Short mmCIF file of C-alpha atoms in Angstrom, two decimals:
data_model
loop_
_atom_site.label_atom_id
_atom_site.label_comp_id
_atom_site.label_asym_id
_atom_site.label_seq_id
_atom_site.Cartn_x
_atom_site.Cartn_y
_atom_site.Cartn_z
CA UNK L 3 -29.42 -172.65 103.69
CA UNK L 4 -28.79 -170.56 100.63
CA UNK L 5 -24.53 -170.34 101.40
CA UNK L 6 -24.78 -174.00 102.24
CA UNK L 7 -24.73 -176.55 99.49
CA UNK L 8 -27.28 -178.82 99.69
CA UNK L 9 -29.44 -180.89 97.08
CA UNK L 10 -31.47 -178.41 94.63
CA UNK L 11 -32.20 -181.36 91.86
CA UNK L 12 -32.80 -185.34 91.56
CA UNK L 13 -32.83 -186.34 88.24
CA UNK L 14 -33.53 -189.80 86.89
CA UNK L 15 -33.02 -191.51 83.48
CA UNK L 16 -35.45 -194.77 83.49
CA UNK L 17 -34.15 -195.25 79.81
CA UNK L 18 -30.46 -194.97 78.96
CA UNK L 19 -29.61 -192.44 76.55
CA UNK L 20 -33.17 -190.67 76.79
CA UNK L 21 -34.31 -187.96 78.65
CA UNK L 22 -34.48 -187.44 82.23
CA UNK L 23 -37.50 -187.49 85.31
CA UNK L 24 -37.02 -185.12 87.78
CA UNK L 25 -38.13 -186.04 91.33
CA UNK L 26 -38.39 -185.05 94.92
CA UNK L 27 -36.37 -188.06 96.18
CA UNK L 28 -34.89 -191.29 95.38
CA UNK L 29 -33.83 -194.38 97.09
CA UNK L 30 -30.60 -196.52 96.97
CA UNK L 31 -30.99 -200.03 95.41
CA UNK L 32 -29.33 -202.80 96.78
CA UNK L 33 -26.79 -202.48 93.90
CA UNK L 34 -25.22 -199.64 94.67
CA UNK L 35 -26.99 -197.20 92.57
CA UNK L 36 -30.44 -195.71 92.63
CA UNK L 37 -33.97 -196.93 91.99
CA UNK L 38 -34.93 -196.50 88.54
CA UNK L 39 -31.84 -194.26 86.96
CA UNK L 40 -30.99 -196.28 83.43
CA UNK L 41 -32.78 -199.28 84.59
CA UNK L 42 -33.73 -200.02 81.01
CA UNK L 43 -31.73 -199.71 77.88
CA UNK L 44 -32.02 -199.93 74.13
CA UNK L 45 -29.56 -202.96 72.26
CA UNK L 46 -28.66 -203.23 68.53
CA UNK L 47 -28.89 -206.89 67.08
CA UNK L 48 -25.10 -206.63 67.32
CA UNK L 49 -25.54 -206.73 71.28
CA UNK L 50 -23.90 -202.81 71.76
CA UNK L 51 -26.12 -200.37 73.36
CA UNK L 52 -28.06 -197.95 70.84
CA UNK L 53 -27.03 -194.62 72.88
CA UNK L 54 -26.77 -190.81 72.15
CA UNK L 55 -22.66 -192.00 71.11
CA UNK L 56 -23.92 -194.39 68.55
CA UNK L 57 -26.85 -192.73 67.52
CA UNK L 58 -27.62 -188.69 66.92
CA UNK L 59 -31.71 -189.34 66.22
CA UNK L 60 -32.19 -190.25 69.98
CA UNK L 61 -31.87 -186.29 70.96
CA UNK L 62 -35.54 -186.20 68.40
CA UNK L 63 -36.85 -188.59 71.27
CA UNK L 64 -39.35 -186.85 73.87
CA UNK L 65 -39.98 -189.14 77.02
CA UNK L 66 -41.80 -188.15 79.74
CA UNK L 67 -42.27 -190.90 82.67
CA UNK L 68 -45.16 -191.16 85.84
CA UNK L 69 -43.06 -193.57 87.95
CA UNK L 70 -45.72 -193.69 90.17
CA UNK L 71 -47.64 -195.26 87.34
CA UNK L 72 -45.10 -197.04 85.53
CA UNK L 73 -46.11 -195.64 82.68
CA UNK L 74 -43.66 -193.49 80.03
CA UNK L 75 -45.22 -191.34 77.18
CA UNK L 76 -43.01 -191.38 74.12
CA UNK L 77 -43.25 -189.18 71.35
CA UNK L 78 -40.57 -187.84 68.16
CA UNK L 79 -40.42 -185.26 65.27
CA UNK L 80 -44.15 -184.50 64.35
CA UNK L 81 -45.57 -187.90 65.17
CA UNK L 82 -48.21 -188.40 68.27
CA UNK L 83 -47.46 -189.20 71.55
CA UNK L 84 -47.79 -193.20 72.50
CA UNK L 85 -47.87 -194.66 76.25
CA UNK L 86 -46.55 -197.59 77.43
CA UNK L 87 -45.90 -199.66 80.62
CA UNK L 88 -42.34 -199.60 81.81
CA UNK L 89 -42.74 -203.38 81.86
CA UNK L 90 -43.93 -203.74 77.97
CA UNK L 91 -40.17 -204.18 77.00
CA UNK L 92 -41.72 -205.82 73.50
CA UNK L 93 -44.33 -202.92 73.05
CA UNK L 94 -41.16 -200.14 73.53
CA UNK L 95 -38.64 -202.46 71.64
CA UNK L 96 -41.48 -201.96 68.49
CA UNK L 97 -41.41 -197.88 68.90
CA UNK L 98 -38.05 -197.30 68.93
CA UNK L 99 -37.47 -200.12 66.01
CA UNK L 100 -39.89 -198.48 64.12
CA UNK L 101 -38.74 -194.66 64.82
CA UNK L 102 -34.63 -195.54 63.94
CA UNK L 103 -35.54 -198.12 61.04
CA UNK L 104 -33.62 -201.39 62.49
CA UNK L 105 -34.43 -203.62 65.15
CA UNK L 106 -33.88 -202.82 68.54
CA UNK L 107 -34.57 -204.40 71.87
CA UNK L 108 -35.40 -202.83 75.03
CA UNK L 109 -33.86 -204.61 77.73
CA UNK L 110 -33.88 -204.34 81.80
CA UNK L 111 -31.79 -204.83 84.79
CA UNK L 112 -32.58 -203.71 88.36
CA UNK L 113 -28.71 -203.01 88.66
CA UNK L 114 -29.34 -200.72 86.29
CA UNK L 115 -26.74 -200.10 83.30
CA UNK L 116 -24.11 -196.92 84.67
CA UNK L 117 -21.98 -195.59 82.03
CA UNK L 118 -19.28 -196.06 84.87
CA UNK L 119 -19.98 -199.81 86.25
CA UNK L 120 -17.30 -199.89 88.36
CA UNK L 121 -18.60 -196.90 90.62
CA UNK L 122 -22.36 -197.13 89.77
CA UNK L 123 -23.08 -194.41 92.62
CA UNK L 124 -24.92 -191.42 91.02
CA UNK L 125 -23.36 -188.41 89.23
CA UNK L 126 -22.91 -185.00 90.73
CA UNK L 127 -22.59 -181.70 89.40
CA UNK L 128 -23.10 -178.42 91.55
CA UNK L 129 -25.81 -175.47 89.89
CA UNK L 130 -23.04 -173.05 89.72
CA UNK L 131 -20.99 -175.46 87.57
CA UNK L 132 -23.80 -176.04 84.95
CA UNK L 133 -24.06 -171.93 84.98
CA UNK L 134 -20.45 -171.06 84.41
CA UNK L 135 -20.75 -174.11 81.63
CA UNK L 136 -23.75 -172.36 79.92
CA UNK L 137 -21.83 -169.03 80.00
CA UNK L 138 -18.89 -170.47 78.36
CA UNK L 139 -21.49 -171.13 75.27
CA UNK L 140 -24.32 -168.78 75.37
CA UNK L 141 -26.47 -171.62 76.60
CA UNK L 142 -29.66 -171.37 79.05
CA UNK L 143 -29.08 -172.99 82.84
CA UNK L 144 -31.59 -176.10 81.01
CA UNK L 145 -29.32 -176.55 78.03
CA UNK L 146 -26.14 -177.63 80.50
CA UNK L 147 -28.44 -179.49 82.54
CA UNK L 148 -29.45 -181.62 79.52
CA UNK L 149 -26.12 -181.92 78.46
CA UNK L 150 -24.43 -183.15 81.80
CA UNK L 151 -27.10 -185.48 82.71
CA UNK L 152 -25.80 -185.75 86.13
CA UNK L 153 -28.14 -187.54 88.68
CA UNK L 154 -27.62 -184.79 91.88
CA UNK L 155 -27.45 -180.96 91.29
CA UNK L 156 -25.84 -179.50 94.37
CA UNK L 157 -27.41 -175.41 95.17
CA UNK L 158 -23.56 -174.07 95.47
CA UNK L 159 -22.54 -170.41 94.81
CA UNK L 160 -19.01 -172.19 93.78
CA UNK L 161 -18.44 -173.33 89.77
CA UNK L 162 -16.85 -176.84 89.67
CA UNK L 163 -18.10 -177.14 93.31
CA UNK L 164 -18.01 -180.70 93.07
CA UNK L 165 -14.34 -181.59 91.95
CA UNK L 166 -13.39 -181.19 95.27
CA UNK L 167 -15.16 -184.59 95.65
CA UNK L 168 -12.46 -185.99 94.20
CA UNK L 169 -8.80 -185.53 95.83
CA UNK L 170 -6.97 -187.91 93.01
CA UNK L 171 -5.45 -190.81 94.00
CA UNK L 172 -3.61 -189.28 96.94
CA UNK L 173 -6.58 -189.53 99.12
CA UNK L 174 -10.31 -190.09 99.19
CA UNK L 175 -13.41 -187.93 100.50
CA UNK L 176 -16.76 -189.31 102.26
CA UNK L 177 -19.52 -187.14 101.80
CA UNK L 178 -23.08 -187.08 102.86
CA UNK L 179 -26.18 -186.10 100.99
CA UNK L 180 -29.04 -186.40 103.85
CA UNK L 181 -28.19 -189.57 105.59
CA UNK L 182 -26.73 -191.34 102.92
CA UNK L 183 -22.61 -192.01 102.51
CA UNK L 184 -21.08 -191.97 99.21
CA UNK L 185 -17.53 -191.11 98.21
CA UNK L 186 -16.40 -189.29 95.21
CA UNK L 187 -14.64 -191.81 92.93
CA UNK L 188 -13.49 -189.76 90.13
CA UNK L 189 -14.54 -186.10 87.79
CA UNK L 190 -16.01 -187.76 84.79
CA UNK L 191 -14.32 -188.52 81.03
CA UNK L 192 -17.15 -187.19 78.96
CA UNK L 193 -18.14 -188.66 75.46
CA UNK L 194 -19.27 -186.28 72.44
CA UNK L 195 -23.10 -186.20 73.50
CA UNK L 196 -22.48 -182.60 75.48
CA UNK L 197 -21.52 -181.59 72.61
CA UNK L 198 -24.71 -181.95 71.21
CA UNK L 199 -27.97 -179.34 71.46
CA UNK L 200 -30.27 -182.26 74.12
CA UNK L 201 -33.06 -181.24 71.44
CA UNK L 202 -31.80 -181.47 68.08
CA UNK L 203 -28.17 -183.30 68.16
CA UNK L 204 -26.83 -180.61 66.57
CA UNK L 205 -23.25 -180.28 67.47
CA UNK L 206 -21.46 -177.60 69.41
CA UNK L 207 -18.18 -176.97 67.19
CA UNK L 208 -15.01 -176.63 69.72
CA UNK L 209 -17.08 -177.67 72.35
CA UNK L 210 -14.63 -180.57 73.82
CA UNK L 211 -11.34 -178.65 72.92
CA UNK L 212 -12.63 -175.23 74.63
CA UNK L 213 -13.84 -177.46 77.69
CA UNK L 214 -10.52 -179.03 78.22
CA UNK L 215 -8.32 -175.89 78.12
CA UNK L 216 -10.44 -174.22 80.66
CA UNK L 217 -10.85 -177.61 82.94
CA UNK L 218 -6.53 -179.02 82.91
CA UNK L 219 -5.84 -176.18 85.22
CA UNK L 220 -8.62 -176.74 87.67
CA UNK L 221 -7.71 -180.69 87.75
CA UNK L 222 -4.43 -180.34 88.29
CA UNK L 223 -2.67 -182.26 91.17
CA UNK L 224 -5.91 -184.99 90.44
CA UNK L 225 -4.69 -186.03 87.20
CA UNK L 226 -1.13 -187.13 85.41
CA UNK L 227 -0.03 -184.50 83.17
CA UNK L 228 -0.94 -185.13 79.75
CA UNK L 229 -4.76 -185.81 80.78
CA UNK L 230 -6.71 -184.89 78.52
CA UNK L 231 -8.91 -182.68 80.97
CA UNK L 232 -11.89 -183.34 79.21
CA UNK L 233 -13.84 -183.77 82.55
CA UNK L 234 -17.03 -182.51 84.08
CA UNK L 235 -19.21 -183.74 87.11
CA UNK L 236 -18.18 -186.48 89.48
CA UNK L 237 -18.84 -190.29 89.88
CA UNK L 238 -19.50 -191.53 92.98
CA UNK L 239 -19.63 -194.63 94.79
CA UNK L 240 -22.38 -195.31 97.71
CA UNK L 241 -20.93 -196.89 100.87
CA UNK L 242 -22.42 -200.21 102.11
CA UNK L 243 -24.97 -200.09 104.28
CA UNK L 244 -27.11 -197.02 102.42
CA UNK L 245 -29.56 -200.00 101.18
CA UNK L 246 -32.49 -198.53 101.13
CA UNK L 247 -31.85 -195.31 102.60
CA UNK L 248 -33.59 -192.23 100.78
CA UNK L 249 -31.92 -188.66 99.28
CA UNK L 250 -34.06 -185.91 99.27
CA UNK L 251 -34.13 -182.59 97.51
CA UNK L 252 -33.26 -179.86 100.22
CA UNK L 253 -31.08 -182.24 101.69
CA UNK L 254 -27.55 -180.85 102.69
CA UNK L 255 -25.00 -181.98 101.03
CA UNK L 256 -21.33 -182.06 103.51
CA UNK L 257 -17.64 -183.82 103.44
CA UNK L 258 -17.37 -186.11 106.58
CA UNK L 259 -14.10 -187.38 105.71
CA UNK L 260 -11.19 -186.18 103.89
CA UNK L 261 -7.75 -188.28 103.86
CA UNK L 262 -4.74 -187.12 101.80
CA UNK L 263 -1.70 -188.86 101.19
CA UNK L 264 1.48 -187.98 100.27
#
């Protein structure tokens, strides 16, 4: 299995913006996304999202999450660690307030909230990619995972693995992770927050020029020229009928159609 890709990591962000759960499998949700990845998020009282863009003191935030339980253990800087139900939106809406200063709201949708809502599938990135990435920087394999917060991790010997998920707009390519069907939809714009150390927000200086010189070449052919190439791991759409279907870690991961145009 080791020279075939397949699916090394599931990771899951209950809360936008915070840190991840890793688990064994995961199941698609009737909206095209799955079970439990940003299914709650934290609002301002201007309505925007309070997010690692908006604000740098959400990388201080420790979350660790029993979805079994329902439960997620929240802790920052030196203070204790407090539990809470994933349904006690008002009980979470008073730590966070009371952590950042202002009032903020937790709020929930079983759609979830993807950064990309137009292809709400979940994120991939390939192990190799997230190596070469940490090379680039001096970083640990942990730090790019952190960074990336992609949902899938694919076990591939190949850096940027993944892009060829994505053909451009001459074409599109089915792919299969286990039995489910989801098509690569597009290699992913990235904000500032992988610029920033997951732990302290402290920011990586060159970080999104260096990544975009060494990424325009590889994207080339995908992209106009004059993209910015500022672009790392791939959004995905799920095709209907995976309701309810589950992914699996040691799952192989394989194209099952590829059409190019032009």
């Amino acid at each position: 299995m080791a020279d075939t890709p397949f699916l090394y990591k599931i990771l899951l962000y209950p809360i936008k913006s915070l840190p991840p759960v890793e688990v064994l499998e995961a199941r698609v949700s009737r909206f095209g996304g799955l079970e439990w990845d940003r299914r709650l998020a934290l609002v301002a009282g201007d309505g925007g999202f309070v997010n690692g863009k908006r604000e740098r003191r959400l990388h201080l935030v420790r979350a660790r999450f029993s979805l079994e339980r329902g439960l997620v253990y929240l802790s920052a800087c030196c203070g204790g660690e407090e539990v809470y139900s994933l349904e006690d939106l008002e009980g979470m809406s008073g730590w966070f307030s009371r952590f950042l200063g202002y009032p903020v709201r937790v709020v929930e949708d079983p759609a979830g909230f993807p950064d990309d809502v137009e292809n709400p599938g979940p994120t991939v990135v390939s192990t190799a990619t997230l190596a070469e990435l940490a090379g680039w920087f001096g970083w640990d394999l942990m730090q790019a995972r952190l960074r990336i917060r992609a949902n899938l991790e694919v076990w591939s010997r190949e850096p940027f693995w993944e892009d060829r998920l994505y053909p451009g707009s001459r074409g599109r390519v089915v792919f299969r992770v286990g039995e489910v069907l989801m098509e690569g939809r597009g290699v992913s714009a990235r904000c500032v927050v992988p610029s920033r150390d997951p732990f302290t927000g402290a920011v990586e200086r060159g970080f999104q020029k260096r990544v975009a010189e060494m990424r325009k070449p590889m994207l080339r052919g995908k992209y106009p020229e004059g993209d910015h190439g500022y672009r790392l791991a791939v959004n995905t759409r799920i095709l209907p009928g995976q309701e309810g279907k589950t992914i699996r870690v040691g799952d192989p991961v394989e194209v099952v159609e590829e059409v190019l145009r032009g």
